[in-house]
Short mmCIF file of C-alpha atoms in Angstrom, two decimals:
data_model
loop_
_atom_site.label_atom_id
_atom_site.label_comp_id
_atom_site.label_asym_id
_atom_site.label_seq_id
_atom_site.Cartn_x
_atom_site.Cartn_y
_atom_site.Cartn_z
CA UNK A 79 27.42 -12.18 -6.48
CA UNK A 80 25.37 -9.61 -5.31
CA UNK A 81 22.96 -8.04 -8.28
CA UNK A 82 23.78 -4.74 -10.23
CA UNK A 83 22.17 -2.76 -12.63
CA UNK A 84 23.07 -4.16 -15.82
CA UNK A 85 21.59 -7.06 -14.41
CA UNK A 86 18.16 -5.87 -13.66
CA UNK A 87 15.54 -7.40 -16.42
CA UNK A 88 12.14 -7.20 -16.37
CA UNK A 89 9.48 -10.12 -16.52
CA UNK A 90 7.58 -10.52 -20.13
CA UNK A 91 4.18 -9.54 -20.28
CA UNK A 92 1.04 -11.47 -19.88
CA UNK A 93 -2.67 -10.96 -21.29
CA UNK A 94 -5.84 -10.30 -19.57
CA UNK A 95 -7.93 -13.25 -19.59
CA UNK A 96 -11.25 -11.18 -19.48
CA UNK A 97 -12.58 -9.97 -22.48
CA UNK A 98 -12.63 -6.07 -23.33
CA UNK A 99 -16.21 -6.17 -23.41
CA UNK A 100 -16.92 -6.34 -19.63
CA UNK A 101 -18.30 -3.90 -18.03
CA UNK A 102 -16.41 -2.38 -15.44
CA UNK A 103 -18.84 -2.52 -12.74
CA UNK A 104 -18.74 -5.82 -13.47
CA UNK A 105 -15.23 -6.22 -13.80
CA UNK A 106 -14.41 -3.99 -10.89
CA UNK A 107 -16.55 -6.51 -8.72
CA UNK A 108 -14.51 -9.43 -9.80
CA UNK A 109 -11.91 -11.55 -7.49
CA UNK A 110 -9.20 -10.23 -9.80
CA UNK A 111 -7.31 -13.63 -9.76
CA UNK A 112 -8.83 -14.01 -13.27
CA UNK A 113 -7.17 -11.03 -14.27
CA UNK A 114 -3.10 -10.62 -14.75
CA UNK A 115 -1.54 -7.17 -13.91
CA UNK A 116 0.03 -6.02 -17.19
CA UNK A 117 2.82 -3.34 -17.73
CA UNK A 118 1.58 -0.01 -19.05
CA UNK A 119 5.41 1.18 -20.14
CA UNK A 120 5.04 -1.22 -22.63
CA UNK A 121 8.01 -1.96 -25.67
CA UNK A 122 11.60 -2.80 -25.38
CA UNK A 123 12.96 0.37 -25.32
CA UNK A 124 11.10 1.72 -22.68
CA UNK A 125 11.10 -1.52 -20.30
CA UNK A 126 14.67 -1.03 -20.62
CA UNK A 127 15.27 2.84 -19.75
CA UNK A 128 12.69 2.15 -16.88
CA UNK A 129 14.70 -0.85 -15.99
CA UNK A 130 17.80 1.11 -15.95
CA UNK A 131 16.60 3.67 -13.87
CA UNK A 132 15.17 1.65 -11.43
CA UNK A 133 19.05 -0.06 -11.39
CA UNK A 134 20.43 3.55 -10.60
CA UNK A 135 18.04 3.75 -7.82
CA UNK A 136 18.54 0.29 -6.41
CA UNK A 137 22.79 0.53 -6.80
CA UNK A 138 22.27 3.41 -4.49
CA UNK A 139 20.55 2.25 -2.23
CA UNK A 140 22.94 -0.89 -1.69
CA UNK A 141 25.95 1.36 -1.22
CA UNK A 142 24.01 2.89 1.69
CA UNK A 143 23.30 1.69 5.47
CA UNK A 144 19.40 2.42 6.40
CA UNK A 145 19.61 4.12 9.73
CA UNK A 146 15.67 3.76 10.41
CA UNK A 147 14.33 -0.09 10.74
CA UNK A 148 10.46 0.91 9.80
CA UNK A 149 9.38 1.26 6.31
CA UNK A 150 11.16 4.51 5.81
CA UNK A 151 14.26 2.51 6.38
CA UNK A 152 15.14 -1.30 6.48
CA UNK A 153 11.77 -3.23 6.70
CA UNK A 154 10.89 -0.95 3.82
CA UNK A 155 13.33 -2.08 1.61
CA UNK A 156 12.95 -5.56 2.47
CA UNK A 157 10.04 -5.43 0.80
CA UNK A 158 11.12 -3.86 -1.92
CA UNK A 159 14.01 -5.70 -2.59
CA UNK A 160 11.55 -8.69 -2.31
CA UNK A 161 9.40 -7.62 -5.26
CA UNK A 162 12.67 -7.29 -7.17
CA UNK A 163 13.80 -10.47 -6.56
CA UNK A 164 10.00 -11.55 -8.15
CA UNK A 165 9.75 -9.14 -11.37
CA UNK A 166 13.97 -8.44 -12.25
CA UNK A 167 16.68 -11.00 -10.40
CA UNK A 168 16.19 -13.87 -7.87
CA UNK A 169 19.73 -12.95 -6.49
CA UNK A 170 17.51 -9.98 -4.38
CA UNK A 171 16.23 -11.93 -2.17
CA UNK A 172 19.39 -11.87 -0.40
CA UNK A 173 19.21 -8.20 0.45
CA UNK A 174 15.63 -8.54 1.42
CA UNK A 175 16.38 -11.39 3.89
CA UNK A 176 19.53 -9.12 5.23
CA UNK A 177 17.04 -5.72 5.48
CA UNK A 178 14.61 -7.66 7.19
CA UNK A 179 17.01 -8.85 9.72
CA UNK A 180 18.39 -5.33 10.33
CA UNK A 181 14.93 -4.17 10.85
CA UNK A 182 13.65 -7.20 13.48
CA UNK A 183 17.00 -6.57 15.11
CA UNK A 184 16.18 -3.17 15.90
CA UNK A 185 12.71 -4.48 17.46
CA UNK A 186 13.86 -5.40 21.10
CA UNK A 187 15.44 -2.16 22.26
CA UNK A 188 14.41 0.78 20.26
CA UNK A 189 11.68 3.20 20.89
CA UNK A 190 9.06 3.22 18.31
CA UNK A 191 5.72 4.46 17.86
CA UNK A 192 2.73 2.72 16.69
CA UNK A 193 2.63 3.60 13.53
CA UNK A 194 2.46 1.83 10.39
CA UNK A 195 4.86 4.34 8.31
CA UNK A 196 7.71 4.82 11.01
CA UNK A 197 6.76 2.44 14.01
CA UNK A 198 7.11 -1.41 15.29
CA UNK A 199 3.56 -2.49 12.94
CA UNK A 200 5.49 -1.61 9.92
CA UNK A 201 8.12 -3.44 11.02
CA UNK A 202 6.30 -6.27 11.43
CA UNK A 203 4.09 -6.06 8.66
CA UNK A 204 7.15 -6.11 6.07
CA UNK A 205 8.38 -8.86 7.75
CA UNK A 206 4.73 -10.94 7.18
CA UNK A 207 4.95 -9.34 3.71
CA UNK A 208 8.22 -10.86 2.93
CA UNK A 209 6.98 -14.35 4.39
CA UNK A 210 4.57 -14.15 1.68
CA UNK A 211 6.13 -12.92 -1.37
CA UNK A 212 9.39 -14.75 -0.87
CA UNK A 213 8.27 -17.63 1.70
CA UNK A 214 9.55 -18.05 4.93
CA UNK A 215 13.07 -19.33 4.57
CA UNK A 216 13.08 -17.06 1.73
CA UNK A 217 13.49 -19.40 -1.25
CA UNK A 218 10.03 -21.07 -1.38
CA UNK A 219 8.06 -19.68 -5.09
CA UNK A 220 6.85 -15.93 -4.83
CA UNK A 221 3.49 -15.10 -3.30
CA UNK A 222 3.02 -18.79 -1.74
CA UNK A 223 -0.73 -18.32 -0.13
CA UNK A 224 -1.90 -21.96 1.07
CA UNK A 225 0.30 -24.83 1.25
CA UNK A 226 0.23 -28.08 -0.97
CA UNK A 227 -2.85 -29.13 0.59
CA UNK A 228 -4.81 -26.40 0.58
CA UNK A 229 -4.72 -25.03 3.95
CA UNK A 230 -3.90 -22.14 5.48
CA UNK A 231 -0.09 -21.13 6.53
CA UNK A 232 0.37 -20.38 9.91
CA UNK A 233 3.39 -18.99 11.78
CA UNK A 234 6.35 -20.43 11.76
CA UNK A 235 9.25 -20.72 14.90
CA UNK A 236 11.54 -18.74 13.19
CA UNK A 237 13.18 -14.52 14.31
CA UNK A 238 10.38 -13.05 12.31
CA UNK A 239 7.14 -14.95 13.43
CA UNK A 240 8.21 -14.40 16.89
CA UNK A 241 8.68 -10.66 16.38
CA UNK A 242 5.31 -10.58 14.30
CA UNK A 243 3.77 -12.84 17.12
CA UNK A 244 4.97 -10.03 19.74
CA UNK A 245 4.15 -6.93 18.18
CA UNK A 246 0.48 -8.65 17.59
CA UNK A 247 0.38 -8.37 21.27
CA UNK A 248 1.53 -5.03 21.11
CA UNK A 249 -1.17 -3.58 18.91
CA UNK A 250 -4.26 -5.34 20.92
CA UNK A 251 -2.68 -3.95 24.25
CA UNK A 252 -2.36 -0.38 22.58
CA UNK A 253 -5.78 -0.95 20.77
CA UNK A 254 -7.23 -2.12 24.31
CA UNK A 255 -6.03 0.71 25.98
CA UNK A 256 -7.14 3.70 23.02
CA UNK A 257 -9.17 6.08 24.13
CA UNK A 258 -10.32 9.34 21.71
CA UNK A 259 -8.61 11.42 24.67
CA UNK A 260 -5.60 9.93 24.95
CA UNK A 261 -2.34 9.92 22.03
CA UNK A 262 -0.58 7.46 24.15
CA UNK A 263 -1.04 4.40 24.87
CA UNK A 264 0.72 1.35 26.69
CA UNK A 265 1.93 -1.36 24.87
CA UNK A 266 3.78 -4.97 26.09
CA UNK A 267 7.02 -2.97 24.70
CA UNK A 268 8.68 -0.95 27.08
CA UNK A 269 9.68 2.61 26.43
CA UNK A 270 6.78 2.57 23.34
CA UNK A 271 4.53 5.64 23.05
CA UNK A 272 1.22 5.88 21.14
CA UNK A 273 0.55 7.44 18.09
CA UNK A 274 1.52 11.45 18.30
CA UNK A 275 -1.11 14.54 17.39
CA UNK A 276 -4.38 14.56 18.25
CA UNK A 277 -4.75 15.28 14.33
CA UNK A 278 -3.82 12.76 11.92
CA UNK A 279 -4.14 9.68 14.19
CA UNK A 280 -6.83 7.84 12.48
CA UNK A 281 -5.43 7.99 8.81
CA UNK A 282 -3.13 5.52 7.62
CA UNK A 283 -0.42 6.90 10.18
CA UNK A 284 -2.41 6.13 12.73
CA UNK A 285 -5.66 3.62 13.21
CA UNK A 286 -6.37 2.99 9.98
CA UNK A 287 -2.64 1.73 9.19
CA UNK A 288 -2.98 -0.66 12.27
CA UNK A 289 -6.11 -2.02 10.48
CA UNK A 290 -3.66 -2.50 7.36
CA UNK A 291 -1.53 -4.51 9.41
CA UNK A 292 -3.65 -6.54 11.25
CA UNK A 293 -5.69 -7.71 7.22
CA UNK A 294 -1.86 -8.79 6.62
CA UNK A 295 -2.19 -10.97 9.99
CA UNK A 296 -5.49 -12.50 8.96
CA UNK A 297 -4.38 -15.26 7.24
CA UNK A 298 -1.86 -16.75 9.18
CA UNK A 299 -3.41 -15.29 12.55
CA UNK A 300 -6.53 -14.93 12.16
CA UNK A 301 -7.71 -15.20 15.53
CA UNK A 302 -5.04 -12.46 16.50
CA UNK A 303 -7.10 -10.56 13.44
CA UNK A 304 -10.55 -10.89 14.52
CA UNK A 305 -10.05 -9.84 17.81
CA UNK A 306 -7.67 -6.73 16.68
CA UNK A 307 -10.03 -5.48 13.62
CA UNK A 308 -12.67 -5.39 16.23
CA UNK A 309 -10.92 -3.42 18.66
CA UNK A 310 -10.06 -1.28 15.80
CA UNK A 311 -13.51 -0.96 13.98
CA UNK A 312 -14.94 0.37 18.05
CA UNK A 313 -12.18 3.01 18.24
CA UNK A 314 -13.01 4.38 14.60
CA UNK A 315 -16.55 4.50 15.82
CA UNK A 316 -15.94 6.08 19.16
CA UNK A 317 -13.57 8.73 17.31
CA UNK A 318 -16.13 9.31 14.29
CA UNK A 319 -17.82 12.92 13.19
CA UNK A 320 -21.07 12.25 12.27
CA UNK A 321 -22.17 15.40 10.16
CA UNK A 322 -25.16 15.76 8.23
CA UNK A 323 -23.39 14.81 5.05
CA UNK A 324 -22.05 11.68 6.31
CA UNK A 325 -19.23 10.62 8.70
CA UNK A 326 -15.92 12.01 9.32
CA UNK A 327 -12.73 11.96 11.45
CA UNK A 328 -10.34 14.29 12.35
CA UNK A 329 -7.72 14.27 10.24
CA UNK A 330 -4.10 15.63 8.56
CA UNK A 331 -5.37 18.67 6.37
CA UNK A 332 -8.64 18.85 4.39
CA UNK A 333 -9.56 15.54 4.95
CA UNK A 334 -8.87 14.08 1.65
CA UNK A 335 -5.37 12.86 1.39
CA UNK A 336 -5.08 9.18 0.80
CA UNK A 337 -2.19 8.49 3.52
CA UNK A 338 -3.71 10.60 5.98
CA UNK A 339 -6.94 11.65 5.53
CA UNK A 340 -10.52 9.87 5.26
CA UNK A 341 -9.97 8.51 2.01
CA UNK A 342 -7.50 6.00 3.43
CA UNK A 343 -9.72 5.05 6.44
CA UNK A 344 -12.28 3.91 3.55
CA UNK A 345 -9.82 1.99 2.04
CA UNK A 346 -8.99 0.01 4.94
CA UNK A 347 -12.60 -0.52 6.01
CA UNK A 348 -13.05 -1.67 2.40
CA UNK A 349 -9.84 -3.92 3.28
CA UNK A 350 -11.39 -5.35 6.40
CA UNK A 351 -14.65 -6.35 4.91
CA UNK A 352 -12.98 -8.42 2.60
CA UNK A 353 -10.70 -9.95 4.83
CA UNK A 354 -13.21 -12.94 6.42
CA UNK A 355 -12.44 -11.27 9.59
CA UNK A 356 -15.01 -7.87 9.75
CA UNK A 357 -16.63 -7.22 12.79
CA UNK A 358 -20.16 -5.71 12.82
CA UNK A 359 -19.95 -2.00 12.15
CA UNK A 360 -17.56 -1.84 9.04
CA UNK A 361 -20.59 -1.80 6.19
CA UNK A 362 -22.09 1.39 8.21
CA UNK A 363 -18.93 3.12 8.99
CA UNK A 364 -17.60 2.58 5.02
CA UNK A 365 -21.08 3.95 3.59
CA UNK A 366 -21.02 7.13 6.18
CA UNK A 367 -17.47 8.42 5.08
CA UNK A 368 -18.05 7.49 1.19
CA UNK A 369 -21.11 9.82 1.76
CA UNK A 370 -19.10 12.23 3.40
CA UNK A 371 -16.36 11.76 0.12
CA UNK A 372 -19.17 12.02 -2.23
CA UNK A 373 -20.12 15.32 -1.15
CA UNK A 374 -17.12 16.78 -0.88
CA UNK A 375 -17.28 16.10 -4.91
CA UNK A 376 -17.51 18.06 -7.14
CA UNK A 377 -16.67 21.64 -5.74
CA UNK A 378 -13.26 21.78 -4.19
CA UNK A 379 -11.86 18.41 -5.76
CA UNK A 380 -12.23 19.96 -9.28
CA UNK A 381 -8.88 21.71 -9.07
CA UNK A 382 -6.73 19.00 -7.52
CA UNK A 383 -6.37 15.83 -9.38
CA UNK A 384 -3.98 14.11 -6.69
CA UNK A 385 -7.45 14.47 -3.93
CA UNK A 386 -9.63 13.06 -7.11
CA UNK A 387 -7.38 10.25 -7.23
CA UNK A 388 -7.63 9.61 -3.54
CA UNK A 389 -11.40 9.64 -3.32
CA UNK A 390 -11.60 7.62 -6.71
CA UNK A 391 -9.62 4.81 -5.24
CA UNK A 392 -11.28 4.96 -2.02
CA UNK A 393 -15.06 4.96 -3.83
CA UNK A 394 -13.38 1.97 -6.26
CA UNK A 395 -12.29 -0.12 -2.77
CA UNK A 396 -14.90 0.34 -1.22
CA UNK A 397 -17.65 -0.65 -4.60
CA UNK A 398 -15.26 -3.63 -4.96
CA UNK A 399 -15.52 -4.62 -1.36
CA UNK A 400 -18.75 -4.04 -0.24
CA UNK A 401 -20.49 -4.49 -4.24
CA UNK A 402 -21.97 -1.16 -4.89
CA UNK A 403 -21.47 -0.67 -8.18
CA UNK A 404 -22.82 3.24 -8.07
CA UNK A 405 -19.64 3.63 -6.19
CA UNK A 406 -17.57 2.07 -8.57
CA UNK A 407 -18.93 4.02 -11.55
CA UNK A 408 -18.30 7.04 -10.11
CA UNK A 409 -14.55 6.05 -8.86
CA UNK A 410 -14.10 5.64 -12.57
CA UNK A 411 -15.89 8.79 -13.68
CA UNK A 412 -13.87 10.89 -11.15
CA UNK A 413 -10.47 9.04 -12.09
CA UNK A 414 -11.62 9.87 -16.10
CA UNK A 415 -11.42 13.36 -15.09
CA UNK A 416 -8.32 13.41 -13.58
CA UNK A 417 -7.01 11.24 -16.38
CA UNK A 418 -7.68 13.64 -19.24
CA UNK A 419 -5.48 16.24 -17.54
CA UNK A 420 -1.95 16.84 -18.41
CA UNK A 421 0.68 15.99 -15.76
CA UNK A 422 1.35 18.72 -12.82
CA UNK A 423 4.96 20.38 -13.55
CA UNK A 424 5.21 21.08 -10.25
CA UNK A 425 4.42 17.86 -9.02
CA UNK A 426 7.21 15.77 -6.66
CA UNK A 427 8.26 12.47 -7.98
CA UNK A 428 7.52 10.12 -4.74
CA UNK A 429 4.46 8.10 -4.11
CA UNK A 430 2.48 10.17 -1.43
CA UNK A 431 1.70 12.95 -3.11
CA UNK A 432 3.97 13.02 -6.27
CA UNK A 433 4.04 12.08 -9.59
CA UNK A 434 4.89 8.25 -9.03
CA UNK A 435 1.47 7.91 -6.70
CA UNK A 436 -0.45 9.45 -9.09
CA UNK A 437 0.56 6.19 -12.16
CA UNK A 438 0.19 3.99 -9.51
CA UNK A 439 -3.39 5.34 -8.88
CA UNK A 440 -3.75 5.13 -12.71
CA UNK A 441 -2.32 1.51 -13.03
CA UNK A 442 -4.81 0.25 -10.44
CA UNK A 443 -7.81 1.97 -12.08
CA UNK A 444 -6.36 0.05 -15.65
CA UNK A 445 -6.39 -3.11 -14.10
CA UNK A 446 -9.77 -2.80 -12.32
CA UNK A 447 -12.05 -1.57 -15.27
CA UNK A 448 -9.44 -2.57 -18.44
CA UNK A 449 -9.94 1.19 -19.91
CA UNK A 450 -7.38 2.09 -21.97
CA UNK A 451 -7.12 5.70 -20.73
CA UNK A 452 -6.29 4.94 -17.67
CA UNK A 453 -3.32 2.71 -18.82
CA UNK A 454 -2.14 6.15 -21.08
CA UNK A 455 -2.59 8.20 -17.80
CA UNK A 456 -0.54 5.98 -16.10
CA UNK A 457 2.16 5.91 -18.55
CA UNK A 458 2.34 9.58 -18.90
CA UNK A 459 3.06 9.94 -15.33
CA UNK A 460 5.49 7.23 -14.57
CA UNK A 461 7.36 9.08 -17.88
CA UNK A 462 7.15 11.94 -15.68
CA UNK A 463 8.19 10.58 -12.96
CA UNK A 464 11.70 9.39 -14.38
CA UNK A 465 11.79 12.74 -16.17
CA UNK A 466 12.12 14.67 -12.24
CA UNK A 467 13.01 11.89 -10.18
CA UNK A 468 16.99 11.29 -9.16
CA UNK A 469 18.59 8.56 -6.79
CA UNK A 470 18.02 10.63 -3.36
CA UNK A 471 18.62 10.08 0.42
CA UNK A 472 15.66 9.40 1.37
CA UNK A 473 15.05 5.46 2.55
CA UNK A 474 11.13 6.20 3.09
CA UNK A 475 8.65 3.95 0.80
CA UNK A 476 5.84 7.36 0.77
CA UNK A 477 8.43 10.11 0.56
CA UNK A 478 11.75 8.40 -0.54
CA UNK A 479 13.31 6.89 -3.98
CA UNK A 480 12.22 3.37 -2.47
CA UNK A 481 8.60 4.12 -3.22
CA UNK A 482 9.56 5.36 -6.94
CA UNK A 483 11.85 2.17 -7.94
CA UNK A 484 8.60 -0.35 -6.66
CA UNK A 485 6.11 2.18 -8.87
CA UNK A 486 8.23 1.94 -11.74
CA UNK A 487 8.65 -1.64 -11.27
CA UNK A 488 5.28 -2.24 -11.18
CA UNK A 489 4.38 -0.36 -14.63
CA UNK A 490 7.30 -2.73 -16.69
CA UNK A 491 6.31 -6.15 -14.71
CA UNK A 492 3.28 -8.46 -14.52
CA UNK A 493 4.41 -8.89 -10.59
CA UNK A 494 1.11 -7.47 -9.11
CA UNK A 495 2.74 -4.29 -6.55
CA UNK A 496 0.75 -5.41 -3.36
CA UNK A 497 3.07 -3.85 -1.16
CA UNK A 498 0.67 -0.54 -2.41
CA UNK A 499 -1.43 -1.95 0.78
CA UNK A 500 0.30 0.25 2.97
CA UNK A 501 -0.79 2.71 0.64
CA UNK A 502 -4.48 2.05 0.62
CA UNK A 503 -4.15 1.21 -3.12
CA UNK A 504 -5.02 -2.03 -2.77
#
């Protein structure tokens, strides 16, 4: 028996083990293993209307076929049907196994791009996602890590690892190959083309989101990692703006969206250094475009809380990862001012630019410094969120109802939401 909405139930709550007096510098440098991720839509009768509405989301999504295999289509909602089966009902690991195989499927003879939202790495990265949240024959306990005797997992000769172990040979051919003057690139794929638009191709759509997928790879490849994140870390440096205010890259916009801008490249830099598998040149690269963030603060950032939120997470990353705590405290100090502002009416309900993004944000800066008003921020957003948001036709995780379902999730469970990676939340 498949499961439905009246079915859906939430996980009960767990306390912080740190104390509220921590600082949180201190706190923000922390492992965060010591530290549970707590709901912020907290009480029965919320849990349960956000539970609900999730259910409404999640019914219609199973009457539906995906058409697209990436993570605007079936390999995203393997994944989130994976963190369902973790925080609501077990039973949803079924339709995370079948999404996943729908997605892999679509692998050998379909042109994709290189691209982490819409292309063959997010494809693969769900499917290493999956292997870890749900194990690989998709019944071992939820986020598994290192085996029984304390070593690292490697891949397994199953459908998936071979199509993970494949497109990791795509991405170091296409990575091998980049060139600033070039958008296309060969890969071991036939019929693949690089990532399109000269602008936007070193955000999270483009470089930056390979660097997302190849963290993902480090633990169970990491030699696959090392050599790809270095690869990687050289084309970010060949492609880099060096201005007087710090570094830069051309970019989607203004510069300072999170999924597209430079405040996800930090992110994933911040990602990579903490990985085990950084080449040389991260730490410089990471301080140039924080000093580049930092100056764009306070002027033009003043007036739109959703680029505060994307700079504060990308300043809190990068504090945590590289342990500058002046970065950190002034993450939190920009994410304070966004949190003392009412919620947007205008604001869409998905989780790239809309309402459900922005408690996300929120959530993350609760359970990195323990401050209460980020937890209220948070709350007053995802309320917002299920105040605008409706069931839609729209499969993507940024864009789509996918992306609200997993946000909403994340504020009634203590299931830490680290798809979010994808995101640069994380």
């Amino acid at each position: 028996m498949r499961p439905t909405a009246h079915r859906l139930q939430q996980t009960p709550a767990k306390t912080s083990t740190l104390g509220r007096g921590h600082m949180h510098a201190i706190r923000g440098l922390s492992s965060r293993q010591d530290v549970a991720w707590a709901p912020v839509l907290d009480g029965k009768p919320r849990a349960a209307r956000t539970s609900f509405f999730i259910a409404a989301i999640v019914e219609d999504a199973l009457r539906r076929v995906q058409r697209a295999p990436g993570l605007d289509g079936h390999a995203g909602w393997a994944v989130g049907f994976a963190y369902l089966a973790c925080g609501h009902d077990p039973r949803f690991s079924e339709p995370a196994q079948a999404c996943l195989t729908r997605a892999i499927d679509h692998l050998a003879g379909m042109v994709m791009p290189p691209r982490l939202p819409d292309g063959y790495p997010g494809v693969a990265w769900a499917a290493a996602h999956v292997q870890a949240v749900l194990g690989v024959d998709g019944t071992a306990p939820p986020f598994g890590g290192a085996d029984g005797r304390g070593q690292a997992p490697t891949d397994d000769d199953d459908e998936a690892s071979d199509a993970i172990r494949d497109v990791d040979d795509d991405v170091l051919a296409w990575l091998d190959a980049w060139s600033p003057a070039r958008t296309t690139g060969p890969t071991a794929r036939a019929g693949l083309t690089g990532l399109a638009g000269p602008a936007g191709f070193t955000g999270l759509d483009g470089l930056a989101g390979l660097g997302v997928y190849l963290v993902e790879r480090a633990v169970r490849a990491p030699d696959v990692a090392r050599a790809g994140l270095a690869q990687l870390v050289r084309a970010l440096e060949t492609s880099a703006i060096e201005r007087p205010d710090g570094v830069t890259w051309r970019t989607a916009g203004d510069g300072l969206d999170l999924a597209r801008g430079v405040p996800g490249i930090v992110t994933t830099l911040a990602r990579i250094q903490a990985s085990g598998c950084a080449p040389a040149g991260v730490a410089a690269l990471a301080a140039g475009a924080v000093d580049w963030l930092r100056g764009q603060y306070p002027g033009e950032l003043a007036r739109h809380d959703a680029s505060d939120l994307a700079v504060a997470i990308a300043l809190l990353r990068a504090g945590q990862a590289f342990r500058r705590e002046d970065w950190i405290a002034e993450a939190c100090a920009l994410a304070g001012l966004a949190a003392a502002r009412p919620c947007d009416p205008a604001a869409p309900s998905d989780l790239r630019d809309g309402s459900a993004g922005r408690a996300l944000m929120f959530q993350r800066f609760h359970h990195a410094t323990g401050e209460r008003r980020f937890a209220a921020a948070a709350a007053r957003w995802y309320e917002h969120t299920m105040q605008r948001a409706t069931p839609a036709d729209d499969d993507s995780l940024w864009t789509g109802s996918l992306g609200v379902a997993l946000a909403l999730s994340a504020a009634i469970t203590t299931i830490e939401p680290c798809w979010d990676r994808v995101l640069g939340l994380s």
